[in-house]
Coordinates of C-alpha atoms and ligand atoms in Angstrom, one line a residue:
M1339 CA 7.8 -27.0 -2.4
K1340 CA 10.2 -24.3 -2.9
S1341 CA 9.9 -21.6 -0.3
D1342 CA 11.7 -19.5 2.3
V1343 CA 9.8 -18.5 5.4
K1344 CA 10.9 -18.0 8.9
D1345 CA 9.5 -20.9 10.7
I1346 CA 7.0 -23.3 9.3
K1347 CA 5.8 -24.2 12.8
L1348 CA 4.1 -20.8 13.0
A1349 CA 1.5 -22.0 10.5
P1350 CA -1.4 -22.8 12.9
K1351 CA -1.3 -19.2 14.2
G1352 CA -1.2 -17.8 10.7
K1353 CA -4.0 -19.9 9.6
L1354 CA -6.3 -18.5 12.2
K1355 CA -5.3 -14.9 11.4
I1356 CA -5.9 -15.6 7.6
E1357 CA -9.5 -17.0 8.5
W1358 CA -10.3 -14.0 10.6
A1359 CA -9.3 -11.6 8.1
G1360 CA -11.2 -13.5 5.5
S1361 CA -14.3 -13.2 7.5
Q1362 CA -14.1 -9.4 6.9
M1363 CA -13.3 -9.6 3.3
K1364 CA -16.8 -10.4 1.9
V1365 CA -16.4 -8.9 -1.6
L1366 CA -13.2 -10.8 -2.2
K1367 CA -14.9 -13.9 -1.0
L1368 CA -17.7 -13.5 -3.5
I1369 CA -15.0 -13.0 -6.2
G1370 CA -13.2 -16.1 -5.0
E1371 CA -16.3 -18.2 -5.1
R1372 CA -17.0 -17.1 -8.7
F1373 CA -13.4 -17.8 -9.6
A1374 CA -13.7 -21.3 -8.1
K1375 CA -16.5 -22.1 -10.6
E1376 CA -15.3 -20.3 -13.6
K1377 CA -11.5 -20.9 -13.3
P1378 CA -10.6 -17.6 -15.2
L1379 CA -7.0 -18.0 -14.3
K1380 CA -6.6 -21.6 -15.2
G1381 CA -3.1 -22.4 -16.2
I1382 CA -1.7 -18.9 -15.5
T1383 CA 1.4 -18.5 -13.3
L1384 CA 1.1 -15.4 -11.3
G1385 CA 4.1 -13.9 -9.4
A1386 CA 3.1 -11.5 -6.6
C1387 CA 5.3 -9.1 -4.7
L1388 CA 3.0 -7.7 -2.0
H1389 CA 3.0 -7.2 1.8
V1390 CA 2.8 -10.7 3.2
T1391 CA -0.3 -10.1 5.5
A1392 CA -3.4 -12.0 6.4
E1393 CA -5.1 -9.9 3.9
T1394 CA -2.7 -10.8 1.1
A1395 CA -3.1 -14.4 1.9
N1396 CA -6.8 -14.1 1.2
L1397 CA -6.1 -12.7 -2.2
M1398 CA -3.7 -15.5 -2.9
I1399 CA -6.4 -18.1 -1.9
A1400 CA -9.1 -16.3 -4.2
L1401 CA -6.5 -16.3 -7.1
K1402 CA -5.6 -19.9 -6.5
S1403 CA -9.4 -20.8 -6.6
G1404 CA -9.4 -19.1 -9.9
G1405 CA -6.8 -21.8 -11.1
A1406 CA -3.6 -19.7 -11.0
N1407 CA -0.3 -21.2 -9.9
L1408 CA 1.2 -18.7 -7.5
A1409 CA 4.4 -17.6 -6.0
L1410 CA 4.7 -14.9 -3.5
C1411 CA 7.4 -12.6 -2.1
A1412 CA 7.4 -9.6 0.1
S1413 CA 7.1 -6.0 -1.2
N1414 CA 9.0 -4.6 1.9
P1415 CA 11.5 -6.3 4.1
L1416 CA 9.8 -5.3 7.3
S1417 CA 6.1 -6.0 6.5
T1418 CA 6.0 -9.7 6.4
Q1419 CA 3.7 -11.6 9.0
D1420 CA 5.9 -14.8 9.4
D1421 CA 3.1 -16.9 10.8
V1422 CA 1.0 -16.0 7.6
A1423 CA 4.0 -16.6 5.3
A1424 CA 4.3 -20.1 7.1
S1425 CA 0.5 -20.9 6.7
L1426 CA 0.4 -20.0 3.1
V1427 CA 3.1 -22.7 2.5
E1428 CA 1.9 -25.3 4.9
D1429 CA -1.8 -25.0 4.6
F1430 CA -2.5 -23.6 1.3
G1431 CA 0.4 -25.0 -0.7
I1432 CA 1.3 -21.6 -2.0
P1433 CA 5.1 -20.9 -2.4
C1434 CA 6.2 -17.9 -0.4
F1435 CA 9.6 -16.2 0.0
A1436 CA 9.4 -13.7 2.7
I1437 CA 10.9 -13.3 6.1
K1438 CA 10.2 -10.2 8.4
G1439 CA 13.5 -8.2 8.7
E1440 CA 15.2 -9.7 5.8
D1441 CA 18.1 -7.7 4.4
K1442 CA 18.4 -6.1 1.0
N1443 CA 20.2 -9.0 -0.7
T1444 CA 17.5 -11.6 0.7
Y1445 CA 14.7 -9.3 -0.4
Y1446 CA 16.1 -9.3 -4.0
K1447 CA 16.9 -13.0 -3.8
H1448 CA 13.2 -13.6 -3.0
L1449 CA 11.9 -11.5 -5.8
N1450 CA 14.2 -13.4 -8.2
A1451 CA 12.8 -16.6 -6.8
V1452 CA 9.4 -15.5 -7.6
L1453 CA 10.6 -14.6 -11.2
D1454 CA 12.1 -18.1 -11.4
F1455 CA 8.6 -19.4 -11.7
H1456 CA 8.4 -17.6 -15.0
P1457 CA 5.1 -15.8 -14.2
Q1458 CA 2.8 -14.6 -17.1
I1459 CA 1.2 -12.2 -14.8
T1460 CA 3.0 -10.1 -12.1
M1461 CA 1.3 -8.4 -9.1
D1462 CA 3.3 -5.5 -7.5
D1463 CA 3.1 -3.1 -4.6
G1464 CA 5.6 -0.7 -5.5
A1465 CA 6.8 -2.0 -9.0
D1466 CA 9.8 -3.8 -7.8
L1467 CA 9.0 -7.1 -9.7
V1468 CA 8.3 -5.0 -12.9
T1469 CA 11.4 -3.1 -12.6
L1470 CA 13.4 -6.4 -12.1
L1471 CA 11.7 -7.8 -15.3
H1472 CA 12.7 -4.7 -17.3
T1473 CA 16.2 -4.7 -16.0
E1474 CA 18.0 -7.9 -15.1
R1475 CA 15.3 -10.4 -16.4
K1476 CA 14.3 -9.0 -19.6
S1477 CA 14.3 -12.2 -21.4
Q1478 CA 11.2 -13.2 -19.6
L1479 CA 9.3 -10.2 -20.8
P1480 CA 7.9 -11.7 -24.0
K1481 CA 6.0 -14.4 -21.9
V1482 CA 4.4 -11.8 -19.6
L1483 CA 0.7 -10.9 -20.3
G1484 CA 0.8 -8.0 -18.0
S1485 CA 1.2 -6.8 -14.5
T1486 CA -1.1 -5.2 -11.9
E1487 CA 0.0 -2.5 -9.5
E1488 CA -1.3 -1.8 -6.0
T1489 CA 0.1 1.7 -4.9
T1490 CA 0.6 5.3 -5.8
T1491 CA 4.3 5.1 -5.9
G1492 CA 4.2 2.0 -8.2
V1493 CA 1.9 3.5 -10.6
I1494 CA 4.1 6.7 -10.7
R1495 CA 7.1 4.5 -11.6
L1496 CA 5.0 2.6 -14.3
R1497 CA 4.0 5.9 -16.0
A1498 CA 7.7 7.1 -15.8
M1499 CA 8.7 3.9 -17.7
L1500 CA 5.9 4.4 -20.2
K1501 CA 6.9 8.1 -20.7
D1502 CA 10.6 7.1 -21.4
G1503 CA 9.7 3.9 -23.6
T1504 CA 10.9 1.3 -21.2
L1505 CA 7.6 -0.3 -20.3
K1506 CA 7.1 -3.4 -22.5
I1507 CA 3.9 -4.9 -21.0
P1508 CA 0.3 -3.7 -20.1
A1509 CA 0.1 -2.7 -16.5
M1510 CA -3.2 -2.3 -14.6
A1511 CA -3.2 0.6 -12.2
V1512 CA -5.1 -0.8 -9.4
N1513 CA -4.5 2.3 -7.4
D1514 CA -6.4 4.5 -9.8
S1515 CA -9.7 2.6 -9.0
N1516 CA -12.0 4.7 -6.8
T1517 CA -12.7 1.7 -4.7
K1518 CA -8.9 1.5 -4.1
H1519 CA -7.4 5.1 -3.4
M1520 CA -10.5 6.6 -1.9
F1521 CA -10.8 4.0 0.8
D1522 CA -7.5 2.2 1.2
N1523 CA -5.3 5.2 1.0
R1524 CA -7.4 7.4 3.1
Y1525 CA -9.2 5.2 5.6
G1526 CA -6.7 2.3 5.6
T1527 CA -3.6 4.5 5.8
G1528 CA -5.3 6.7 8.2
Q1529 CA -6.2 4.1 10.8
S1530 CA -3.2 1.9 10.3
T1531 CA -0.6 4.8 10.5
I1532 CA -2.0 5.9 13.9
D1533 CA -2.0 2.1 15.0
G1534 CA 1.8 1.9 13.9
I1535 CA 2.8 5.1 15.8
I1536 CA 0.9 3.9 19.0
R1537 CA 2.3 0.5 18.9
A1538 CA 5.9 1.8 18.3
T1539 CA 5.8 4.6 21.0
N1540 CA 2.6 4.1 23.3
V1541 CA 2.6 8.0 23.4
L1542 CA -0.7 10.0 24.0
L1543 CA -1.6 11.7 20.7
A1544 CA -4.2 14.1 22.4
G1545 CA -2.6 17.6 22.7
K1546 CA 0.4 16.6 20.6
W1547 CA 1.5 19.0 17.9
A1548 CA 1.7 17.0 14.8
L1549 CA 2.8 17.8 11.1
V1550 CA 1.5 15.8 8.2
V1551 CA 3.8 16.2 5.1
G1552 CA 1.7 15.6 2.0
Y1553 CA -2.1 16.0 1.5
G1554 CA -2.9 13.3 -0.9
W1555 CA -5.4 10.6 -0.2
C1556 CA -3.0 9.0 2.4
G1557 CA -2.0 12.4 4.1
R1558 CA -5.7 13.4 4.3
G1559 CA -6.6 10.1 6.0
V1560 CA -3.6 10.4 8.6
A1561 CA -4.4 14.1 9.3
N1562 CA -8.0 13.2 10.0
R1563 CA -7.4 10.5 12.2
L1564 CA -4.7 12.3 14.1
R1565 CA -7.1 15.1 14.6
G1566 CA -9.7 12.5 15.7
M1567 CA -7.2 11.5 18.5
G1568 CA -7.0 15.0 19.7
A1569 CA -3.7 16.0 18.1
N1570 CA -3.2 19.6 16.8
V1571 CA -2.4 19.0 13.1
A1572 CA -0.6 21.0 10.7
I1573 CA -0.1 20.2 7.0
A1574 CA 2.9 20.8 4.6
E1575 CA 2.1 20.6 1.1
V1576 CA 3.7 21.8 -2.3
N1577 CA 0.6 21.6 -4.4
P1578 CA -1.4 24.8 -4.0
I1579 CA -4.8 23.2 -4.6
K1580 CA -4.2 20.5 -2.0
A1581 CA -2.8 23.1 0.4
L1582 CA -6.0 25.1 -0.1
E1583 CA -8.1 22.0 0.4
A1584 CA -6.3 21.3 3.7
V1585 CA -6.9 25.0 4.8
M1586 CA -10.6 24.7 4.1
D1587 CA -10.7 21.3 5.8
G1588 CA -9.7 23.2 8.9
F1589 CA -6.0 22.4 9.2
V1590 CA -3.1 24.9 9.5
V1591 CA -0.9 24.8 6.7
R1592 CA 2.8 25.6 7.3
T1593 CA 6.2 25.1 5.7
I1594 CA 8.3 22.1 6.8
K1595 CA 11.0 24.4 8.2
E1596 CA 8.7 26.5 10.2
A1597 CA 6.6 23.5 11.6
L1598 CA 9.8 21.4 12.7
Q1599 CA 10.7 24.0 15.2
D1600 CA 7.8 23.3 17.4
N1601 CA 6.3 20.0 16.5
D1602 CA 6.2 16.8 18.6
L1603 CA 5.5 14.4 15.8
V1604 CA 6.0 14.4 12.1
V1605 CA 4.6 12.0 9.6
T1606 CA 5.5 11.8 5.8
A1607 CA 2.9 10.8 3.3
T1608 CA 4.3 12.2 -0.1
G1609 CA 5.7 9.3 -2.2
N1610 CA 8.6 11.5 -2.7
K1611 CA 12.4 11.7 -1.7
H1612 CA 14.1 13.6 1.2
V1613 CA 11.1 15.9 1.9
L1614 CA 12.9 16.2 5.3
S1615 CA 16.6 16.7 4.6
V1616 CA 19.4 16.3 7.2
E1617 CA 19.5 19.9 7.6
D1618 CA 15.7 20.2 8.3
L1619 CA 16.1 17.4 10.8
K1620 CA 19.1 19.0 12.6
S1621 CA 17.0 22.0 13.3
A1622 CA 14.0 20.1 14.5
K1623 CA 12.6 20.4 18.0
D1624 CA 14.3 18.3 20.6
G1625 CA 12.4 14.9 21.3
M1626 CA 10.6 15.0 17.9
I1627 CA 9.1 11.6 16.8
I1628 CA 9.4 11.0 13.0
A1629 CA 7.5 8.5 11.1
N1630 CA 7.0 7.7 7.4
T1631 CA 3.9 6.2 6.0
G1632 CA 4.9 6.5 2.2
H1633 CA 5.8 3.4 0.3
F1634 CA 9.6 3.8 0.3
N1635 CA 12.1 4.6 3.0
V1636 CA 13.5 7.7 1.5
E1637 CA 10.8 10.2 2.5
F1638 CA 13.1 11.7 5.2
D1639 CA 16.8 11.2 5.0
Y1640 CA 17.2 8.4 7.7
E1641 CA 20.5 7.4 6.2
G1642 CA 21.8 11.0 6.3
L1643 CA 20.6 11.3 9.8
V1644 CA 22.4 8.0 10.9
K1645 CA 25.6 9.4 9.4
I1646 CA 25.6 12.5 11.5
A1647 CA 24.3 10.7 14.7
K1648 CA 26.5 11.0 17.7
S1649 CA 24.8 7.9 19.2
R1650 CA 21.9 5.7 18.5
R1651 CA 19.8 3.5 20.9
Q1652 CA 16.9 1.1 20.2
M1653 CA 14.4 2.0 22.9
R1654 CA 11.5 -0.4 21.9
D1655 CA 10.7 -2.4 18.8
N1656 CA 10.6 0.2 16.0
L1657 CA 11.6 3.2 18.2
E1658 CA 15.2 4.3 17.8
E1659 CA 16.6 7.2 19.6
I1660 CA 19.2 9.2 17.5
T1661 CA 21.3 11.8 19.5
L1662 CA 23.0 14.5 17.5
E1663 CA 26.3 16.3 18.2
N1664 CA 24.4 19.3 19.6
G1665 CA 22.8 16.9 22.1
K1666 CA 19.5 16.9 20.5
K1667 CA 17.5 13.7 20.5
L1668 CA 15.3 12.7 17.6
F1669 CA 13.1 9.5 17.8
V1670 CA 12.8 7.5 14.4
L1671 CA 10.0 4.9 13.9
G1672 CA 10.6 1.7 12.0
E1673 CA 13.8 2.9 10.3
G1674 CA 11.8 5.2 8.3
R1675 CA 9.9 2.3 6.6
L1676 CA 6.2 2.5 6.2
I1677 CA 5.1 2.5 9.8
N1678 CA 1.8 1.1 9.3
L1679 CA 3.3 -2.3 8.1
S1680 CA 6.5 -2.2 10.0
A1681 CA 5.1 -1.5 13.5
A1682 CA 1.6 -2.6 12.9
E1683 CA -0.4 -4.9 10.5
G1684 CA -1.1 -2.6 7.8
H1685 CA -4.6 -1.7 6.7
P1686 CA -7.5 -3.6 8.2
P1687 CA -9.3 -6.4 6.2
D1688 CA -12.4 -4.5 5.6
V1689 CA -10.6 -2.0 3.4
M1690 CA -8.2 -4.4 1.8
D1691 CA -11.4 -6.2 0.7
M1692 CA -12.0 -3.5 -1.9
S1693 CA -8.2 -3.2 -2.9
F1694 CA -7.8 -6.9 -3.4
A1695 CA -11.2 -7.2 -5.2
N1696 CA -9.6 -4.9 -7.8
Q1697 CA -6.4 -6.9 -7.8
A1698 CA -8.2 -10.1 -8.6
L1699 CA -10.5 -8.5 -11.3
A1700 CA -7.3 -6.8 -12.8
A1701 CA -5.6 -10.2 -13.1
E1702 CA -8.8 -11.6 -14.8
F1703 CA -9.0 -8.6 -16.9
L1704 CA -5.3 -9.1 -18.3
V1705 CA -6.2 -12.7 -19.2
Q1706 CA -9.5 -11.8 -20.9
N1707 CA -7.9 -9.0 -22.9
Q1708 CA -4.5 -10.4 -23.5
D1709 CA -4.8 -10.2 -27.3
K1710 CA -5.9 -6.6 -27.2
L1711 CA -3.7 -4.8 -24.7
E1712 CA -0.5 -3.1 -25.8
A1713 CA 2.3 -2.0 -23.5
G1714 CA 0.7 0.8 -21.4
V1715 CA -0.8 1.8 -18.1
Y1716 CA -4.5 1.0 -17.8
T1717 CA -7.3 1.5 -15.3
I1718 CA -9.8 -1.0 -14.3
P1719 CA -13.1 -0.4 -16.2
Q1720 CA -15.5 2.0 -14.4
E1721 CA -18.2 -0.9 -14.5
L1722 CA -15.9 -3.2 -12.4
D1723 CA -15.0 -0.2 -10.0
D1724 CA -18.8 0.5 -9.5
M1725 CA -19.6 -3.2 -9.1
I1726 CA -17.0 -3.5 -6.2
A1727 CA -18.6 -0.5 -4.5
K1728 CA -22.0 -2.0 -5.0
L1729 CA -20.9 -5.4 -3.6
K1730 CA -19.3 -3.8 -0.6
L1731 CA -22.5 -1.7 0.2
E1732 CA -24.5 -5.0 0.0
S1733 CA -22.1 -6.8 2.2
L1734 CA -22.7 -3.9 4.8
G1735 CA -26.4 -4.4 4.4
I1736 CA -26.8 -0.8 3.0
K1737 CA -29.4 -0.1 0.3
I1738 CA -29.1 3.0 -1.9
D1739 CA -31.7 4.7 -4.2
T1740 CA -31.9 4.4 -7.8
L1741 CA -32.7 7.0 -10.5
T1742 CA -36.1 7.0 -12.3
A1743 CA -36.3 6.7 -16.0
E1744 CA -37.2 10.4 -16.2
Q1745 CA -34.2 11.3 -14.0
K1746 CA -31.9 9.2 -16.3
K1747 CA -33.2 11.1 -19.2
Y1748 CA -32.8 14.4 -17.6
L1749 CA -29.2 13.8 -16.8
T1750 CA -28.4 12.9 -20.4
S1751 CA -30.2 15.6 -22.1
W1752 CA -29.8 19.4 -22.5
H1753 CA -33.3 20.6 -23.6
E1754 CA -34.9 21.5 -20.1
G1755 CA -33.4 24.6 -18.5
T1756 CA -34.6 27.5 -16.4
Ligands
ADE128 N1 -1.1 -2.5 2.3 C1 -1.4 -1.7 3.3 N2 -2.1 -2.6 4.2 C2 -2.0 -3.9 3.7 C3 -2.4 -5.1 4.2 N3 -3.0 -5.3 5.3 N4 -2.1 -6.2 3.5 C4 -1.5 -6.0 2.2 N5 -1.0 -4.8 1.7 C5 -1.3 -3.8 2.6

């Protein structure tokens, strides 16, 4: 089988990790069991570009149960779990092209290797496969039924492609499901970002002055978890409504320039580019730790910082000291790549359960609706989103109340008033 992984001998360790993660992913398991009976993806080749983690492995296993032929590559050069990649190849017969720490050339070689399977469905986390399909591999587009997209950044790119007329396929915005962004982005990013910062630095968060840039779902999660660890948390935000929400959630809202003067730690979670410029970083407090948890490594200008560095030292895995001409030292985590996946293991399986249930159902939806869907960005139907929440609650042993017939009628009528 064609594949490119670091070391196939790592498979036994990866297999156990996959099994443990799977034991926490009860909704995906139910979907996988149904897929095994109904084979909704029979004969479909599906190319995925996702973080190659134990959670992703469980998604691949569910899709394979549904009859799909698969090929997987990494959606980030630093996020691959090499033991998991080895096990996918060795134990599950799933072609995998991913090596932790791969350079940019290898990263794109691996994406192209997945597209060499001529997938009818692509599954992205950051829209890199879709971008490649619409640029260098356009000739494959007519055979593609559609794509699914995991992350906020990817959905933004898809909508930009749709707006300028580039997008030629239907794309399912998995991130837009409530059971995805309200949980994965908030609680998943919240916990795993703290995990990454701690693994990279082992610093005490209690009493630190921390700035979170961006108060979207991810920023909210990170800010809350930092506060839970005892940090003094400030928020920088450009959107007045989100900034106001941060104020009323009890955070201090400050401008980036102001906060950088006296903060110990800054975390970017914006999905945007260069929210911390080289000039900002030059003026930052000596000793500041800088991490990014957004999808791409451009949220702060790491490359610009490297260019003006007087010297650089790798102090620990994922912790780089950068000394500036003025003698100031800044500590950059994971080369500015998303810290939760570069220094830690990404979101916990319990939350990826819902995200990947959405992915599996999105793939099924594309097959079922292939004759109806035009090029565009689609959200997963509300009934499926609700069903995932229901199954998750059931898996947690939690019961909820239901409306009476009278209450249902009341909520859909207007005659009763004061
Ligand atoms: N994105 C964030 N966390 C992840 C994980 N554990 N697996 C796959 N993708 C992720």
